[in-house]
Short mmCIF file of C-alpha atoms and ligand atoms in Angstrom, two decimals:
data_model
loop_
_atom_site.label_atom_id
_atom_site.label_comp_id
_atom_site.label_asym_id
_atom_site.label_seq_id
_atom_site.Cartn_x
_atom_site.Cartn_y
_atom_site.Cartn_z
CA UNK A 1 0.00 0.00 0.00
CA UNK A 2 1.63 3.48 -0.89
CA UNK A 3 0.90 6.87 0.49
CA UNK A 4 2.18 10.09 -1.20
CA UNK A 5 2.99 12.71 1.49
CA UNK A 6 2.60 15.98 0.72
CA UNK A 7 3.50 18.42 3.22
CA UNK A 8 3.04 21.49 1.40
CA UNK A 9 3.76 24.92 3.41
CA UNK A 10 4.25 26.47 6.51
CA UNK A 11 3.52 24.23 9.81
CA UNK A 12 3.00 21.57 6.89
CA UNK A 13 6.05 20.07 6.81
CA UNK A 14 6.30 20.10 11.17
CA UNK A 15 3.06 17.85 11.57
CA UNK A 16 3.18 15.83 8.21
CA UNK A 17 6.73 14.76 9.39
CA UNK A 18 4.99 13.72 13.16
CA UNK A 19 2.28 11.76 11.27
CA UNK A 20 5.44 10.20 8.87
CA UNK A 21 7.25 9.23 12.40
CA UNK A 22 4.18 7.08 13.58
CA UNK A 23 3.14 5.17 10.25
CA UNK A 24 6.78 4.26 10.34
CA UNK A 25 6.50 3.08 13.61
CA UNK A 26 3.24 0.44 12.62
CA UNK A 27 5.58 -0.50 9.80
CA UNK A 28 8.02 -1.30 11.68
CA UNK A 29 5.56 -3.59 13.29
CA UNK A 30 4.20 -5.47 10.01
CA UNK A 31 1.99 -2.49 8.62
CA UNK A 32 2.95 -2.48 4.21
CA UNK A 33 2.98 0.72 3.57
CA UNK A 34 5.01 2.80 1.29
CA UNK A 35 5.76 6.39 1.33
CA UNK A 36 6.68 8.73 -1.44
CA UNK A 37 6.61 12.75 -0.84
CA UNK A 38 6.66 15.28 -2.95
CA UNK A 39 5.63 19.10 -2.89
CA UNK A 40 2.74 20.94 -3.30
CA UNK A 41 1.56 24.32 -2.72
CA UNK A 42 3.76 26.97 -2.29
CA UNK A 43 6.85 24.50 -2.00
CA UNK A 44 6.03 23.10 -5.06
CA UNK A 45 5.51 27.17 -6.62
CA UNK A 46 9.32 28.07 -5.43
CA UNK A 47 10.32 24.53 -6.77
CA UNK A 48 8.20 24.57 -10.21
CA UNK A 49 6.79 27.44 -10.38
CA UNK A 50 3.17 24.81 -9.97
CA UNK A 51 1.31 24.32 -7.44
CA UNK A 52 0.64 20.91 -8.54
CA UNK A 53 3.61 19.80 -10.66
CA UNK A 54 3.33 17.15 -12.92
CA UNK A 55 5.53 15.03 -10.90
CA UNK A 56 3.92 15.27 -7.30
CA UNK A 57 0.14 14.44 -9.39
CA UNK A 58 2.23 11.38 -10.56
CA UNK A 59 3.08 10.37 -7.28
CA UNK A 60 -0.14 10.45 -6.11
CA UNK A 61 -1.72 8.67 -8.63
CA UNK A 62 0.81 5.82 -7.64
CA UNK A 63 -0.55 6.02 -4.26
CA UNK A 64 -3.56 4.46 -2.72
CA UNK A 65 -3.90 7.89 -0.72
CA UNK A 66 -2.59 11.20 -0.07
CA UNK A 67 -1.46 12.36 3.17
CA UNK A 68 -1.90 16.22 3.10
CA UNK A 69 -0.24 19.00 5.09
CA UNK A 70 -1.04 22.35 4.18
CA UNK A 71 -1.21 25.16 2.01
CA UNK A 72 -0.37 28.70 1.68
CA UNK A 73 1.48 32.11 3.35
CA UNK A 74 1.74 35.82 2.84
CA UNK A 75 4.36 35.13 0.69
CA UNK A 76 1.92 33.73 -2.09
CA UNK A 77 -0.75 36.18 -1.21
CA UNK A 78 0.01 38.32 -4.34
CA UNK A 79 0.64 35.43 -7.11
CA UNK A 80 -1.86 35.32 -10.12
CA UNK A 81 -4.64 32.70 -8.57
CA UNK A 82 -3.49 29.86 -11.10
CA UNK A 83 -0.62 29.54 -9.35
CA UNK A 84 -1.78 30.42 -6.04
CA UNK A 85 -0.75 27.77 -3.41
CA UNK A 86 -4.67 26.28 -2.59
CA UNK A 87 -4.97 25.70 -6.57
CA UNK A 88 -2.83 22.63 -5.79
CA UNK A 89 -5.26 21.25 -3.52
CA UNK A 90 -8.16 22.57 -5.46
CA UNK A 91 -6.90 20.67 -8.28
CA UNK A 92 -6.32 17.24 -6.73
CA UNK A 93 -9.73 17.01 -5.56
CA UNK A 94 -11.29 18.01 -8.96
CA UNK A 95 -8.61 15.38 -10.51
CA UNK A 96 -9.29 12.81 -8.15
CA UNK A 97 -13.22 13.54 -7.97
CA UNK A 98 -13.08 13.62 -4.12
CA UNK A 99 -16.47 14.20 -4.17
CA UNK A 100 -16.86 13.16 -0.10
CA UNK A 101 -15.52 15.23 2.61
CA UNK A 102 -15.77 13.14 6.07
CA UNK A 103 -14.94 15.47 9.39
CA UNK A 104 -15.29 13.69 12.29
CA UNK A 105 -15.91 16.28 15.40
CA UNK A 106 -14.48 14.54 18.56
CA UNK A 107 -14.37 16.21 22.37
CA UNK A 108 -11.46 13.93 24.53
CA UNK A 109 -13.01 13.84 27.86
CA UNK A 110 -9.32 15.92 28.18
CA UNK A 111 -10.43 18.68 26.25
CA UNK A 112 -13.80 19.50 26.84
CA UNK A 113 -13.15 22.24 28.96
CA UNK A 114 -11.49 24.21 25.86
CA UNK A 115 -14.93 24.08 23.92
CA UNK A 116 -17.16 26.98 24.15
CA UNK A 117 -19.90 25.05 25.08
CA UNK A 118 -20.69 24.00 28.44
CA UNK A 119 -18.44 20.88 29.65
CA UNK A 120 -21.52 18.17 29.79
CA UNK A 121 -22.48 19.02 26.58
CA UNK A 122 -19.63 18.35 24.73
CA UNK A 123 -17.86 15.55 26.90
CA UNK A 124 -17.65 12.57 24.85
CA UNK A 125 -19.26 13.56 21.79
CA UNK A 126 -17.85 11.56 18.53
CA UNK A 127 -19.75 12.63 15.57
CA UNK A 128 -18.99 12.60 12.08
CA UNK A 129 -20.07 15.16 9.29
CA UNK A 130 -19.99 14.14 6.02
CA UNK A 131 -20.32 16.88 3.19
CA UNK A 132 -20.99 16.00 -0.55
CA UNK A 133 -18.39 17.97 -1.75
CA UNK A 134 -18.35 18.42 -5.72
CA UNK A 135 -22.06 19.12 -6.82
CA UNK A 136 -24.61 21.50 -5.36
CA UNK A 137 -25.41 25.67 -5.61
CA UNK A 138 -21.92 25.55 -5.43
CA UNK A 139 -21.49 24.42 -8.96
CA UNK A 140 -24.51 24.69 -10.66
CA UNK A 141 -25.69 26.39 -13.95
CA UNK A 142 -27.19 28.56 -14.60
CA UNK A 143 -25.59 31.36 -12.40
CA UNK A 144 -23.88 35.28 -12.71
CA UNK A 145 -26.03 38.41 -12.16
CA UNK A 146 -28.01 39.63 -15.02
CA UNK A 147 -30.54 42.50 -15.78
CA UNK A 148 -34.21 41.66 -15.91
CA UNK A 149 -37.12 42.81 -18.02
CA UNK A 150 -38.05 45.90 -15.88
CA UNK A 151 -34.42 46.92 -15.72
CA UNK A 152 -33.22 45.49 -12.00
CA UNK A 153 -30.37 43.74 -11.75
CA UNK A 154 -30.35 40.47 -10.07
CA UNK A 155 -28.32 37.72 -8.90
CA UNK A 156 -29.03 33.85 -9.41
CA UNK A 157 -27.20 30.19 -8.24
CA UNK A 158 -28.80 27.24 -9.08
CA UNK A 159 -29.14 24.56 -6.63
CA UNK A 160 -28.81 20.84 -8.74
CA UNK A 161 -28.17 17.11 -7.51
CA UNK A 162 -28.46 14.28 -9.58
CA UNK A 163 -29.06 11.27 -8.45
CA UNK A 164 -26.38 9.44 -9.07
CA UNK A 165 -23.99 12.30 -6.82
CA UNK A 166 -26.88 11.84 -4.07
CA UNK A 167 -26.53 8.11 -4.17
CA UNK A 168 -22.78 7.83 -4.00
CA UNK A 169 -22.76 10.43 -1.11
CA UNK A 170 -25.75 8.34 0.34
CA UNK A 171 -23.72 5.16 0.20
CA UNK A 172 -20.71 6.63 1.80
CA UNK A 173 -22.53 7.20 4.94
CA UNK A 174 -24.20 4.02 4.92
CA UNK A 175 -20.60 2.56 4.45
CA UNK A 176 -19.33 4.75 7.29
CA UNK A 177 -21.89 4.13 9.61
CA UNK A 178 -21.43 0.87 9.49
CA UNK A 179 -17.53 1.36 11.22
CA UNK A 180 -19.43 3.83 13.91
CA UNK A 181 -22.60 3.44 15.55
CA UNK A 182 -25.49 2.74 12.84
CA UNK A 183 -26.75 5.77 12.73
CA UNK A 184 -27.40 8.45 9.91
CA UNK A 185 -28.90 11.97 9.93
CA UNK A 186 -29.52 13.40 6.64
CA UNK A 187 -29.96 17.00 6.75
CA UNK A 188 -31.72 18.89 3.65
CA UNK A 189 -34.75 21.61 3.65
CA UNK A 190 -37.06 19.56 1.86
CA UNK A 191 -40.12 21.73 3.28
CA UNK A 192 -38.69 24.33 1.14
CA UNK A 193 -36.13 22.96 -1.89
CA UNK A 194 -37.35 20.77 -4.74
CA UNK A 195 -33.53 19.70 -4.78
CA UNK A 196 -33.54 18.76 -1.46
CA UNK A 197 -36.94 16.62 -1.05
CA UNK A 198 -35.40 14.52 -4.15
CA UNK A 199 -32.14 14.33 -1.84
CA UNK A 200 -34.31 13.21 0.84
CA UNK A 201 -35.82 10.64 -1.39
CA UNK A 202 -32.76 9.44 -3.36
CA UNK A 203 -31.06 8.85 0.19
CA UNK A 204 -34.57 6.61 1.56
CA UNK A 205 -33.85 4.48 -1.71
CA UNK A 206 -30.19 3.97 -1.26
CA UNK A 207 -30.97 3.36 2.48
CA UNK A 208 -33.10 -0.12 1.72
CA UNK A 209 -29.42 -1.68 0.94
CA UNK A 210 -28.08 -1.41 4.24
CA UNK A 211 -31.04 -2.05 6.97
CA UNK A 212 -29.32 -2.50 9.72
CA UNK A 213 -28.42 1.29 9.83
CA UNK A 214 -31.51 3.48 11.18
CA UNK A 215 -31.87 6.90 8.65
CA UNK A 216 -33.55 9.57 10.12
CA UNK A 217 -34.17 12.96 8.08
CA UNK A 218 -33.82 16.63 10.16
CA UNK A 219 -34.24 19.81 8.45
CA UNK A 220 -30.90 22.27 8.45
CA UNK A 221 -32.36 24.93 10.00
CA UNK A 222 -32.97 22.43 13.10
CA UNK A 223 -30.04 20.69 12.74
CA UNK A 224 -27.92 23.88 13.10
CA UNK A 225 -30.12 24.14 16.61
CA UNK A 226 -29.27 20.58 17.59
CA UNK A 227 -25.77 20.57 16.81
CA UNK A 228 -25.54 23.28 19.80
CA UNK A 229 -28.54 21.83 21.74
CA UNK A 230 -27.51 18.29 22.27
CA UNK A 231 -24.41 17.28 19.77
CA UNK A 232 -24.28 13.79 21.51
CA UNK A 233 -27.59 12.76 19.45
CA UNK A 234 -25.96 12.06 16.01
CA UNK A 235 -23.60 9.76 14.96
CA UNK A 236 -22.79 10.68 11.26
CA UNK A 237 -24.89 13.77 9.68
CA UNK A 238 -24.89 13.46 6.16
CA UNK A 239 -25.99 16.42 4.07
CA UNK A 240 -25.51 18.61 0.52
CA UNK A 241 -22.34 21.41 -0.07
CA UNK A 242 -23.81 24.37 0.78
CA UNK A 243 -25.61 23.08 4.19
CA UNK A 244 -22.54 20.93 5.22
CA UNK A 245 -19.96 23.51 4.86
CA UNK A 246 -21.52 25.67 7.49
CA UNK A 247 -22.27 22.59 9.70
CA UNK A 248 -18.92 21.45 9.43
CA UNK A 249 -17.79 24.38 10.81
CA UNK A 250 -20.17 24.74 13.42
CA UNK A 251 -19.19 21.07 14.12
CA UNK A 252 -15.61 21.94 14.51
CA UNK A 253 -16.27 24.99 16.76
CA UNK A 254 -17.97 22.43 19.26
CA UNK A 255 -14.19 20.50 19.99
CA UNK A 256 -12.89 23.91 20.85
CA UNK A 257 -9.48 23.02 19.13
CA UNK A 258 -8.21 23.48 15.36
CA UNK A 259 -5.08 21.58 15.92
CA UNK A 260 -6.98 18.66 17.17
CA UNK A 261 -9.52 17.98 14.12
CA UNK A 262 -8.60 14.91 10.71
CA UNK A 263 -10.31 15.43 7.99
CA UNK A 264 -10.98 13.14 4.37
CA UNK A 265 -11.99 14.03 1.32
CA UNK A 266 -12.88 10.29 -0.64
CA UNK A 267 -13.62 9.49 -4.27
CA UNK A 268 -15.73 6.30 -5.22
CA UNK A 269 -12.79 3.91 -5.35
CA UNK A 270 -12.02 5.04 -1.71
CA UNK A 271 -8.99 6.62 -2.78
CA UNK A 272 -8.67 9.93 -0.36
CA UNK A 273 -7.06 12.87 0.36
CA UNK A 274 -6.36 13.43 4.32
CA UNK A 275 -5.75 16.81 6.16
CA UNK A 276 -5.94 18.90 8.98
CA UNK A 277 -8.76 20.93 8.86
CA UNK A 278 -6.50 23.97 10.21
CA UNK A 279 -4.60 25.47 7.45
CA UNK A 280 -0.22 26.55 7.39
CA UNK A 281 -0.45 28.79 10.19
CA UNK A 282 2.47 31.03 9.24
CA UNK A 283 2.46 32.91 12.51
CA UNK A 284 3.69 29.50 14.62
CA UNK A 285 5.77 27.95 11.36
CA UNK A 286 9.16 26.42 12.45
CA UNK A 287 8.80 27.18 16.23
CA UNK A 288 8.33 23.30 16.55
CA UNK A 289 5.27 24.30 19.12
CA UNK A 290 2.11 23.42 16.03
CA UNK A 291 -0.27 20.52 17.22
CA UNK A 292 0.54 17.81 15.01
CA UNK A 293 -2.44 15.48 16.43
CA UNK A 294 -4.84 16.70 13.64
CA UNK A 295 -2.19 15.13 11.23
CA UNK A 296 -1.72 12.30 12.94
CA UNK A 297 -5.29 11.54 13.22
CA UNK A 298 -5.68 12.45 9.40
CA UNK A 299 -3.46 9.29 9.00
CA UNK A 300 -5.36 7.31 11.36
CA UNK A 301 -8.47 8.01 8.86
CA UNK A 302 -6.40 7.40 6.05
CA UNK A 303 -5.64 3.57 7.28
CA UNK A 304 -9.32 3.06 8.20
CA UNK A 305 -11.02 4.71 4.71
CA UNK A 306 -8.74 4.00 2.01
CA UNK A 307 -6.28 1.22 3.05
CA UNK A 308 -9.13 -0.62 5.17
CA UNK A 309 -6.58 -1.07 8.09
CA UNK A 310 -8.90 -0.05 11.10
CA UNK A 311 -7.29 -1.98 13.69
CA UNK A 312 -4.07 0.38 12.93
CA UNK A 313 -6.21 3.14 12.75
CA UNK A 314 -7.89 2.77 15.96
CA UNK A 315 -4.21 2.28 17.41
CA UNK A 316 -3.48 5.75 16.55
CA UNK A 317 -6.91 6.95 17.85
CA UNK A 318 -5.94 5.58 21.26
CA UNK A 319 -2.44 6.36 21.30
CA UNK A 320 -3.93 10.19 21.36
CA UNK A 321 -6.39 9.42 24.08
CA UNK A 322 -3.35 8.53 26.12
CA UNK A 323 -1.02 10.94 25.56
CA UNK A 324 -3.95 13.74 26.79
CA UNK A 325 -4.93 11.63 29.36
CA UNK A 326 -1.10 11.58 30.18
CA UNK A 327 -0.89 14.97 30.65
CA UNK A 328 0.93 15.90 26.82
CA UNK A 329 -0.53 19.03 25.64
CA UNK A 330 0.87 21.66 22.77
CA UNK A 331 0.89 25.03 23.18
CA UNK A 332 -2.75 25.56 21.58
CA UNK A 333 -4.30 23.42 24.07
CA UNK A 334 -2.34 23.99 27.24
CA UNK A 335 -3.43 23.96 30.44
CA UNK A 336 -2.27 24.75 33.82
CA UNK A 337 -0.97 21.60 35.61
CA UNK A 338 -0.38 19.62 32.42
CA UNK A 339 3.06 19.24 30.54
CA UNK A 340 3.24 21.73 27.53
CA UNK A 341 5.45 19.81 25.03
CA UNK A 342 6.32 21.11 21.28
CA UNK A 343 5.16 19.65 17.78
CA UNK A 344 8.49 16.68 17.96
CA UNK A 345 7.83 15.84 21.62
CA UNK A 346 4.35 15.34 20.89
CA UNK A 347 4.83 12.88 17.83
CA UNK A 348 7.28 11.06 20.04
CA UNK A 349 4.73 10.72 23.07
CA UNK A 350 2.10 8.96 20.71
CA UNK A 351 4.65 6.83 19.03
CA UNK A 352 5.32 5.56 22.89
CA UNK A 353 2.24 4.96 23.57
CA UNK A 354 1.64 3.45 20.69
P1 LIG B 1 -4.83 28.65 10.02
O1 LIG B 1 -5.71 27.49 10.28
O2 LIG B 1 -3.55 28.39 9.34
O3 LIG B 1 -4.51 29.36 11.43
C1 LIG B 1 -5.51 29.93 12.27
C2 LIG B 1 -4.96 30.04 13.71
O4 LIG B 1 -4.89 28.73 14.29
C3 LIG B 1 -3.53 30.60 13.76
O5 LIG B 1 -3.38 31.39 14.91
C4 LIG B 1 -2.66 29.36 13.90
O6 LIG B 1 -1.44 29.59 14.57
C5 LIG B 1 -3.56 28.40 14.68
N1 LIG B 1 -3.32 27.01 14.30
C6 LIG B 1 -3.66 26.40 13.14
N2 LIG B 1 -3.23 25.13 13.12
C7 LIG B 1 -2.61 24.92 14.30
C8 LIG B 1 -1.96 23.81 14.88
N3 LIG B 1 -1.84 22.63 14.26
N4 LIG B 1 -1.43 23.96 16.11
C9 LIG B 1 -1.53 25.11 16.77
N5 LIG B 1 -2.13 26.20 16.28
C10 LIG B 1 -2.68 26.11 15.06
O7 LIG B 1 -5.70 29.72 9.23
P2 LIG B 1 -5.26 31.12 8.57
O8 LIG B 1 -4.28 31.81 9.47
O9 LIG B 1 -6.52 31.77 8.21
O10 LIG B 1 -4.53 30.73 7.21
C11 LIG B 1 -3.11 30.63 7.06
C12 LIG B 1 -2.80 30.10 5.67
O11 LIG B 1 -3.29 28.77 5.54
C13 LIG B 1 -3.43 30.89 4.55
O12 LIG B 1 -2.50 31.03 3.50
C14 LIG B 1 -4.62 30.06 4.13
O13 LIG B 1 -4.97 30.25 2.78
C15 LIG B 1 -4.08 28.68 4.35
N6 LIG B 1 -5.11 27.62 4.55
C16 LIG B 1 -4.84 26.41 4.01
C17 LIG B 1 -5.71 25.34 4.21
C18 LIG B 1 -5.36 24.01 3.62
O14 LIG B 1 -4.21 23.78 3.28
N7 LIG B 1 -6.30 23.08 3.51
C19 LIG B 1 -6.87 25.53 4.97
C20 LIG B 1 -7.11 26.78 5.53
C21 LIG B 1 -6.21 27.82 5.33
#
């Protein structure tokens, strides 16, 4: 199994090479896995003059999966956009139609003090939001701003699904809930959005094939009021572009902690792209103090989803329950009482208690 690592810019390299350190480690141990890196981003625009060089999209087309870092600084800020830093990640999920984007939202019992939210909200909640990703009012046509009959200008999206991107979606949360707890939310506004009832109706079709996962259907309006109301009632939420992306978000905001939160973005052969949600962070690059448990956990997905190793994965997943319920915390996360340890020490703690 092969895994292209692609740092990319700014804390990039610092947590990619943490996540690196521990896959080595299970290798060590019997785990067949290959791993090639290469740059992207702005590593790959000082290198190339590309963001996504013909080389590095070579690489990870040789891969089963990418293991991303991140993307972008000031220093790119004023490039043309083709050859702006994100195009390179923009481009491998349009080349590898990553069409679903799976953010889990996790509070460690550790940690639930650092969420805005009050403590017994939070504590324990494990939820997973999963965002179609490539279709949607994002992308659809008709859409610009034109001038109508009686002279007013106006401005017009178009909301579209078709049914075979609602199925696919539909069956990757199926799929997922079947490694969780069995459960699926599918959020749409089908009171109000022809697009969305035929969501709604698409995913009750696609649902018959696996009925030993319970579907329930919640509009977004009330889902955006659960998600701060009781988070602890879903398991994975499943739901359009436009409505996920602001979910997601909200979702994130519950954990309290950008360094702490994996993300995947999968195509249909379950080939995926795995990140941080948090982005380079130029302000903290090369301090050695960035969270690299985000990463880490990123490849802990990346085994489960696209390499179908989820006893390794879950490995990883408890090696980081340890090392916060030992005490490790980085900078963005520490705490009075509790050892504050830098982006290397941190890598090392869950490769010992791995
Ligand atoms: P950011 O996520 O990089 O940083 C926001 C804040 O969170 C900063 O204070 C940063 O120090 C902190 N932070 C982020 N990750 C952390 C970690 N692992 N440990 C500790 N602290 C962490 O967002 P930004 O500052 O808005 O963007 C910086 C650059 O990253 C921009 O060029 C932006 O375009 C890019 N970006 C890239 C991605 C990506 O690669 N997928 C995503 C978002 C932003």
């Amino acid at each position: 199994m092969k895994i292209a690592v692609l740092p990319g810019d700014g804390i990039g390299p610092e947590i990619t090479e943490q996540a690196v350190r521990v896959l080595r480690a299970l290798s060590r141990e019997g785990l067949r896995i290959e791993m090639e890196t290469a740059p992207v981003g702005g590593a790959a625009v000082d290198a190339t003059g590309d963001p996504l060089p013909e080389s590095t999209l070579k690489v990870a087309q040789a891969a089963d999966a990418i293991l991303f870092g991140s993307v972008g600084g000031p220093k790119y800020d004023s490039l043309p956009r083709a050859q702006r830093p994100e195009q390179g990640l923009l481009r491998l999920r349009k080349h590898f139609d990553l069409y679903a984007n799976l953010r889990p939202a996790i509070v460690y019992p550790e940690l639930a003090h650092a969420s805005t939210l009050k403590t017994e909200v939070v504590a324990g909640l494990d939820l997973l939001i999963l965002r179609e990703l490539t279709g949607d009012i994002y992308f659809g046509q008709p859409r610009g701003v034109r001038t109508t009959e009686s002279g007013e200008r106006e401005g017009f999206d178009t909301m579209r699904y078709t049914e075979r991107e609602i199925r696919r979606i539909a069956h990757t949360a199926f799929r997922a809930a079947r490694k969780r707890s069995l459960r699926v939310c599918s959020v749409d506004k089908a009171n109000v959005l022809e697009t969305t009832q035929f969501w709604r109706d698409v995913v009750t079709e696609v649902h018959r094939e696996y009925e030993d996962v319970a579907l329930s259907h919640m509009y977004v309006d009330n889902a955006a009021m659960q998600l701060i109301r009781n988070p602890k009632q879903f398991d994975v939420i499943v739901t359009g572009n436009m409505f996920g992306d602001i979910l997601s978000d909200e979702a994130s905001m519950l954990t309290g902690s950008i360094g702490m939160l994996p993300s995947a973005s999968l195509n249909e052969s379950s080939y995926g792209l795995y990140e941080p949600i948090h982005g380079s962070a130029p302000d903290i690059a090369g301090k050695d103090i960035a969270n690299p448990l985000a990463t880490i956990l990123s490849a802990a997905m990346l085994l489960r989803y696209s390499l179908d190793q989820e006893e390794a994965a879950t490995r990883i997943e408890q090696a980081v329950r340890k090392v916060l319920a030992q005490g490790f915390r980085t900078a963005d996360i520490a705490e009075a009482g509790k050892r504050t340890v830098g982006t290397t020490e941190m890598g090392e703690a869950v490769i010992a208690a791995l």
